[in-house]
Amino acid sequence: MKMKRIPIVMDCDPGTDDALAMLMVHGAENIDLRAITTVAGNLNRETTAQNALNIAEYFDIPVPVAKGSYPIMKKFEALDTSIMGAGGLGNAVLPKAQREFSPYNSIELLHQEIQKAPGEIVILATGPLTNVALLLSVYLEDRELIKEIVIMGGAVYHGNHTPRTEFNIYTDAEAAKIVFQSGIPIKMIGTDVTYRTSVTKSDLDSLLAGGKRISRFIGDLMFYPGSEQHPFPEEGIYIWDGLAAAALICPECMEWKHVFVDVETRGLLTYGETVADMNNYLKQPPNVHIAFRCNKDIFIGIIRKTIEKIN
Ligand code: RIB
Ligand code: CA
């Protein structure tokens, strides 16, 4: 029997881990990647968009790629270039794509794809939630038509950008608040699961042993921390967006908790925190499934399948 594939749009800010996540969903047999929309986050909107277009062309991902937005209210601050390199793809250098960007911006393209698959479409968001929030503000009717939003973002117990915030949410907390309050089912793959699921050098050596073109690309993405600037971390690296892609491809690989979450947008020290009511003090209906653990073997297995499938 033919497997029913999940129609998705990936909203992202490539970004080394976004790049791997793109390949994972492109290669997954149960995912129907329909479009890639990009947003400012790791880098400015032009660079994230060009990276996405270059990746789509280089790996023959036959979907439109659109340019997106900058944060709605907060001043834009790109990620420190020491983390993903000045171009955002670590040591990977791709030819500039020949194909054009979509004539539509990210919000328009998201809207079009939602209209084509009402009630079925899933958004995989691996960058700041600016585009998704603007979509939900401009095309109010889409709120009823999006099946789920799978987000790489947020932190319940410890952050990766300020003490208790994660970068994507911190970059545009007002946007995140709109999305978390939208009533659309949300899966949140945040630092609570990413910190527990690091990928070591030996994991990568074994995954990339095949010497295929895609293996060299992923190696250039992921071994950037191994360049002379800074040694490959003993504890391994965190492939944040790859875990979000894995959660979409195989939700059973994660352990979830369904709780009420809202986003702080006013605190001096707490701006961008995803405040999760783990003990139901606020008596609000749960709106987010938060991933707290991941079966690492399944995660690594999905990456292995991606490498097997894509040249
Ligand atoms: O905090 C991790 C997130 O920030 C990932 O999406 C990574 O790509 C960066 O954007
Ligand atoms: Ca990202």
Short mmCIF file of C-alpha atoms and ligand atoms in Angstrom, two decimals:
data_model
loop_
_atom_site.label_atom_id
_atom_site.label_comp_id
_atom_site.label_asym_id
_atom_site.label_seq_id
_atom_site.Cartn_x
_atom_site.Cartn_y
_atom_site.Cartn_z
CA MET A 1 0.00 0.00 0.00
CA LYS A 2 1.38 3.44 -0.98
CA MET A 3 2.58 5.37 2.08
CA LYS A 4 0.69 8.64 2.65
CA ARG A 5 3.28 11.40 2.51
CA ILE A 6 2.99 14.46 4.74
CA PRO A 7 2.90 17.72 2.72
CA ILE A 8 5.23 20.28 4.28
CA VAL A 9 6.76 23.69 3.81
CA MET A 10 10.15 24.20 5.45
CA ASP A 11 10.74 27.71 6.81
CA CYS A 12 14.42 28.06 7.61
CA ASP A 13 17.57 30.19 7.94
CA PRO A 14 20.40 28.04 6.51
CA GLY A 15 22.59 27.63 8.53
CA THR A 16 24.54 24.43 8.75
CA ASP A 17 21.92 22.48 10.67
CA ASP A 18 19.09 23.86 8.53
CA ALA A 19 20.99 22.56 5.50
CA LEU A 20 21.14 19.04 6.92
CA ALA A 21 17.47 19.25 7.96
CA MET A 22 16.54 20.25 4.38
CA LEU A 23 18.28 17.13 3.06
CA MET A 24 16.65 14.92 5.70
CA VAL A 25 13.11 15.99 4.81
CA HIS A 26 13.91 15.89 1.07
CA GLY A 27 15.13 12.33 1.44
CA ALA A 28 12.39 11.07 3.76
CA GLU A 29 9.91 8.77 2.02
CA ASN A 30 7.00 9.90 4.21
CA ILE A 31 7.56 13.63 3.63
CA ASP A 32 6.39 15.64 0.61
CA LEU A 33 8.50 18.81 0.69
CA ARG A 34 6.50 21.35 -1.33
CA ALA A 35 8.41 24.62 -0.80
CA ILE A 36 11.27 26.23 1.10
CA THR A 37 10.71 29.66 2.63
CA THR A 38 13.61 31.49 4.20
CA VAL A 39 13.94 34.01 6.99
CA ALA A 40 16.66 36.17 8.55
CA GLY A 41 18.21 34.43 11.54
CA ASN A 42 21.62 32.80 11.43
CA LEU A 43 22.48 35.37 8.79
CA ASN A 44 20.73 38.21 6.95
CA ARG A 45 17.73 37.39 4.74
CA GLU A 46 19.69 37.54 1.47
CA THR A 47 22.31 35.05 2.66
CA THR A 48 19.92 32.53 4.17
CA ALA A 49 17.84 32.70 0.99
CA GLN A 50 20.84 32.24 -1.31
CA ASN A 51 22.14 29.35 0.80
CA ALA A 52 18.75 27.63 0.54
CA LEU A 53 18.59 28.17 -3.23
CA ASN A 54 22.14 26.89 -3.71
CA ILE A 55 21.42 23.77 -1.65
CA ALA A 56 18.15 23.14 -3.50
CA GLU A 57 19.89 23.36 -6.86
CA TYR A 58 23.03 21.43 -5.88
CA PHE A 59 20.99 18.52 -4.49
CA ASP A 60 18.20 18.83 -7.06
CA ILE A 61 15.40 19.62 -4.64
CA PRO A 62 12.67 20.62 -7.13
CA VAL A 63 10.72 23.13 -5.03
CA PRO A 64 10.35 26.92 -5.06
CA VAL A 65 12.56 28.90 -2.67
CA ALA A 66 11.37 32.27 -1.37
CA LYS A 67 12.96 35.16 0.50
CA GLY A 68 11.55 36.14 3.85
CA SER A 69 11.60 38.73 6.55
CA TYR A 70 13.52 40.35 9.37
CA PRO A 71 12.23 40.32 12.98
CA ILE A 72 8.94 42.13 13.44
CA MET A 73 9.96 44.45 16.31
CA LYS A 74 13.34 43.46 17.74
CA LYS A 75 16.53 44.76 16.13
CA PHE A 76 18.03 41.96 14.00
CA GLU A 77 21.20 40.34 15.39
CA ALA A 78 22.65 37.52 13.28
CA LEU A 79 24.25 34.51 14.96
CA ASP A 80 27.93 34.89 15.82
CA THR A 81 29.87 33.85 12.69
CA SER A 82 32.19 31.67 14.77
CA ILE A 83 29.38 29.10 15.07
CA MET A 84 28.55 28.47 11.41
CA GLY A 85 31.19 30.45 9.55
CA ALA A 86 30.83 33.74 7.71
CA GLY A 87 28.76 32.19 4.90
CA GLY A 88 26.61 30.18 7.29
CA LEU A 89 27.48 26.76 5.85
CA GLY A 90 30.67 26.06 7.78
CA ASN A 91 33.41 24.95 5.40
CA ALA A 92 30.94 24.07 2.64
CA VAL A 93 31.07 26.17 -0.52
CA LEU A 94 28.38 25.58 -3.16
CA PRO A 95 28.12 26.96 -6.70
CA LYS A 96 25.74 29.93 -6.95
CA ALA A 97 22.39 28.60 -8.15
CA GLN A 98 21.32 29.26 -11.74
CA ARG A 99 17.64 28.94 -10.88
CA GLU A 100 15.59 31.98 -9.81
CA PHE A 101 13.94 32.59 -6.48
CA SER A 102 10.20 32.24 -6.31
CA PRO A 103 8.54 35.47 -7.53
CA TYR A 104 6.62 35.39 -4.25
CA ASN A 105 7.97 36.26 -0.81
CA SER A 106 8.02 33.66 1.99
CA ILE A 107 4.67 34.67 3.43
CA GLU A 108 2.91 34.55 0.03
CA LEU A 109 4.48 31.18 -0.84
CA LEU A 110 3.53 29.71 2.54
CA HIS A 111 -0.03 30.93 1.97
CA GLN A 112 -0.21 29.40 -1.51
CA GLU A 113 1.00 26.01 -0.31
CA ILE A 114 -1.46 26.06 2.60
CA GLN A 115 -4.30 26.77 0.19
CA LYS A 116 -3.22 23.77 -1.93
CA ALA A 117 -3.31 21.32 1.01
CA PRO A 118 -5.85 22.71 3.49
CA GLY A 119 -5.93 20.81 6.77
CA GLU A 120 -2.97 18.61 5.78
CA ILE A 121 -0.04 20.98 5.42
CA VAL A 122 2.64 20.97 8.14
CA ILE A 123 5.15 23.78 8.60
CA LEU A 124 8.65 22.78 9.70
CA ALA A 125 10.14 25.97 11.16
CA THR A 126 13.87 25.84 11.87
CA GLY A 127 14.56 29.57 12.07
CA PRO A 128 13.01 32.53 13.84
CA LEU A 129 9.20 32.50 13.55
CA THR A 130 8.90 35.87 11.80
CA ASN A 131 7.46 34.54 8.52
CA VAL A 132 5.00 32.23 10.25
CA ALA A 133 3.76 35.01 12.52
CA LEU A 134 3.31 37.39 9.59
CA LEU A 135 1.48 34.67 7.66
CA LEU A 136 -0.92 34.13 10.57
CA SER A 137 -1.44 37.91 10.84
CA VAL A 138 -2.02 38.60 7.15
CA TYR A 139 -3.88 35.43 6.14
CA LEU A 140 -6.03 34.85 9.22
CA GLU A 141 -7.97 32.08 7.46
CA ASP A 142 -4.79 29.97 7.27
CA ARG A 143 -4.91 29.44 11.03
CA GLU A 144 -7.68 26.89 10.48
CA LEU A 145 -5.89 25.17 7.59
CA ILE A 146 -2.45 24.37 9.04
CA LYS A 147 -2.36 20.89 10.53
CA GLU A 148 0.70 21.42 12.75
CA ILE A 149 3.80 23.54 13.21
CA VAL A 150 6.99 21.66 14.10
CA ILE A 151 9.43 24.15 15.57
CA MET A 152 13.10 23.98 16.31
CA GLY A 153 13.13 26.49 19.13
CA GLY A 154 12.59 27.25 22.74
CA ALA A 155 14.07 26.19 26.07
CA VAL A 156 12.37 25.02 29.23
CA TYR A 157 15.31 24.60 31.60
CA HIS A 158 18.41 26.04 29.96
CA GLY A 159 18.98 28.14 26.91
CA ASN A 160 21.70 28.36 24.29
CA HIS A 161 21.66 32.11 23.70
CA THR A 162 20.84 33.73 27.06
CA PRO A 163 20.46 31.86 30.36
CA ARG A 164 16.96 30.61 29.53
CA THR A 165 16.36 31.41 25.85
CA GLU A 166 17.06 29.63 22.59
CA PHE A 167 18.31 31.61 19.58
CA ASN A 168 15.36 31.24 17.17
CA ILE A 169 12.80 32.38 19.74
CA TYR A 170 15.08 35.09 21.14
CA THR A 171 15.63 36.53 17.65
CA ASP A 172 11.93 37.35 17.31
CA ALA A 173 9.99 36.66 20.51
CA GLU A 174 7.01 38.77 19.41
CA ALA A 175 6.64 36.50 16.36
CA ALA A 176 6.99 33.40 18.52
CA LYS A 177 4.26 34.69 20.86
CA ILE A 178 1.86 35.09 17.93
CA VAL A 179 2.59 31.52 16.80
CA PHE A 180 2.38 29.92 20.28
CA GLN A 181 -0.93 31.72 20.94
CA SER A 182 -2.40 30.82 17.52
CA GLY A 183 -4.19 27.68 18.64
CA ILE A 184 -2.43 25.64 15.92
CA PRO A 185 -0.97 22.35 17.26
CA ILE A 186 2.74 22.87 17.95
CA LYS A 187 5.62 20.48 18.47
CA MET A 188 8.57 22.22 20.11
CA ILE A 189 12.00 20.70 19.65
CA GLY A 190 14.07 22.90 21.92
CA THR A 191 17.34 22.85 23.79
CA ASP A 192 15.95 20.40 26.36
CA VAL A 193 16.19 17.61 23.80
CA THR A 194 19.06 18.98 21.71
CA TYR A 195 21.42 19.19 24.69
CA ARG A 196 20.64 15.53 25.42
CA THR A 197 21.29 14.41 21.84
CA SER A 198 24.78 15.45 20.80
CA VAL A 199 26.53 13.95 17.78
CA THR A 200 30.14 12.96 18.38
CA LYS A 201 33.08 12.95 15.99
CA SER A 202 32.94 9.15 15.83
CA ASP A 203 29.20 9.30 14.98
CA LEU A 204 30.03 11.61 12.08
CA ASP A 205 33.09 9.62 10.98
CA SER A 206 30.92 6.52 10.73
CA LEU A 207 28.06 8.34 8.96
CA LEU A 208 30.33 10.04 6.42
CA ALA A 209 32.67 7.14 5.66
CA GLY A 210 31.07 6.49 2.27
CA GLY A 211 32.83 9.40 0.59
CA LYS A 212 29.75 10.39 -1.41
CA ARG A 213 29.24 14.01 -2.54
CA ILE A 214 26.55 14.47 0.11
CA SER A 215 28.85 13.01 2.75
CA ARG A 216 31.56 15.55 1.92
CA PHE A 217 28.96 18.34 2.07
CA ILE A 218 27.66 17.24 5.46
CA GLY A 219 31.23 16.86 6.70
CA ASP A 220 32.02 20.41 5.59
CA LEU A 221 28.89 21.60 7.38
CA MET A 222 29.39 19.71 10.61
CA PHE A 223 33.16 19.63 11.00
CA TYR A 224 33.34 23.41 10.89
CA PRO A 225 33.82 23.29 14.66
CA GLY A 226 36.86 21.15 13.90
CA SER A 227 38.57 23.85 11.88
CA GLU A 228 41.65 25.53 13.32
CA GLN A 229 39.55 28.27 14.92
CA HIS A 230 38.18 25.87 17.53
CA PRO A 231 38.56 22.13 18.15
CA PHE A 232 35.67 19.69 17.68
CA PRO A 233 33.93 19.62 21.08
CA GLU A 234 34.63 16.50 23.18
CA GLU A 235 30.92 16.21 24.06
CA GLY A 236 29.95 16.39 20.38
CA ILE A 237 27.90 18.96 18.47
CA TYR A 238 24.18 19.78 18.51
CA ILE A 239 22.39 19.40 15.18
CA TRP A 240 19.37 21.36 16.40
CA ASP A 241 17.36 21.56 13.16
CA GLY A 242 18.21 17.98 12.28
CA LEU A 243 16.40 16.90 15.44
CA ALA A 244 13.36 18.94 14.41
CA ALA A 245 13.41 17.21 11.02
CA ALA A 246 13.69 13.84 12.76
CA ALA A 247 10.73 14.73 15.01
CA LEU A 248 8.67 15.45 11.89
CA ILE A 249 9.82 12.32 10.04
CA CYS A 250 9.48 10.03 13.07
CA PRO A 251 7.61 11.60 16.01
CA GLU A 252 7.93 8.30 17.88
CA CYS A 253 11.67 8.87 18.20
CA MET A 254 10.94 11.60 20.74
CA GLU A 255 9.43 11.63 24.23
CA TRP A 256 6.86 14.41 24.44
CA LYS A 257 5.15 16.38 27.21
CA HIS A 258 1.94 18.30 26.42
CA VAL A 259 1.88 21.54 28.41
CA PHE A 260 0.89 25.20 28.26
CA VAL A 261 3.66 27.42 26.87
CA ASP A 262 3.73 31.17 26.33
CA VAL A 263 6.56 33.46 25.26
CA GLU A 264 8.01 36.32 27.32
CA THR A 265 8.38 39.54 25.30
CA ARG A 266 8.77 42.20 28.01
CA GLY A 267 11.42 41.00 30.46
CA LEU A 268 14.80 42.68 30.55
CA LEU A 269 16.52 39.42 31.46
CA THR A 270 13.79 37.08 30.26
CA TYR A 271 12.88 38.38 26.77
CA GLY A 272 12.46 35.36 24.48
CA GLU A 273 11.89 32.74 27.19
CA THR A 274 9.41 29.99 26.33
CA VAL A 275 7.68 29.72 29.69
CA ALA A 276 6.43 26.12 30.01
CA ASP A 277 3.89 25.47 32.75
CA MET A 278 5.18 21.98 33.62
CA ASN A 279 3.09 21.79 36.83
CA ASN A 280 -0.07 23.40 35.42
CA TYR A 281 -0.02 26.31 37.89
CA LEU A 282 -1.75 28.57 35.37
CA LYS A 283 -4.55 26.11 34.64
CA GLN A 284 -4.34 26.91 30.93
CA PRO A 285 -5.09 24.25 28.29
CA PRO A 286 -1.89 22.64 26.95
CA ASN A 287 -0.95 24.08 23.53
CA VAL A 288 2.52 22.63 22.88
CA HIS A 289 4.07 19.18 22.75
CA ILE A 290 7.64 19.60 23.98
CA ALA A 291 10.31 17.01 23.15
CA PHE A 292 12.48 16.09 26.12
CA ARG A 293 14.28 12.97 24.95
CA CYS A 294 15.23 11.50 21.60
CA ASN A 295 16.18 7.98 20.58
CA LYS A 296 19.60 8.85 19.18
CA ASP A 297 19.90 5.61 17.20
CA ILE A 298 16.75 6.50 15.24
CA PHE A 299 18.03 10.05 14.72
CA ILE A 300 21.39 8.83 13.40
CA GLY A 301 19.55 6.22 11.33
CA ILE A 302 17.51 8.91 9.57
CA ILE A 303 20.69 10.81 8.69
CA ARG A 304 22.21 7.57 7.42
CA LYS A 305 19.15 6.94 5.21
CA THR A 306 19.38 10.52 3.90
CA ILE A 307 23.00 9.93 2.86
CA GLU A 308 22.09 6.61 1.23
CA LYS A 309 19.23 8.15 -0.73
CA ILE A 310 20.70 11.44 -1.93
CA ASN A 311 23.75 11.78 -4.20
O1 RIB B 1 19.24 27.44 18.60
C1 RIB B 1 19.46 26.68 17.45
C2 RIB B 1 18.82 27.31 16.27
O2 RIB B 1 19.47 28.53 15.99
C3 RIB B 1 18.97 26.48 14.99
O3 RIB B 1 17.84 26.67 14.18
C4 RIB B 1 20.18 27.05 14.32
O4 RIB B 1 20.10 26.95 12.88
C5 RIB B 1 20.10 28.48 14.73
O5 RIB B 1 19.26 29.14 13.80
CA CA B 2 18.05 27.29 11.90
#
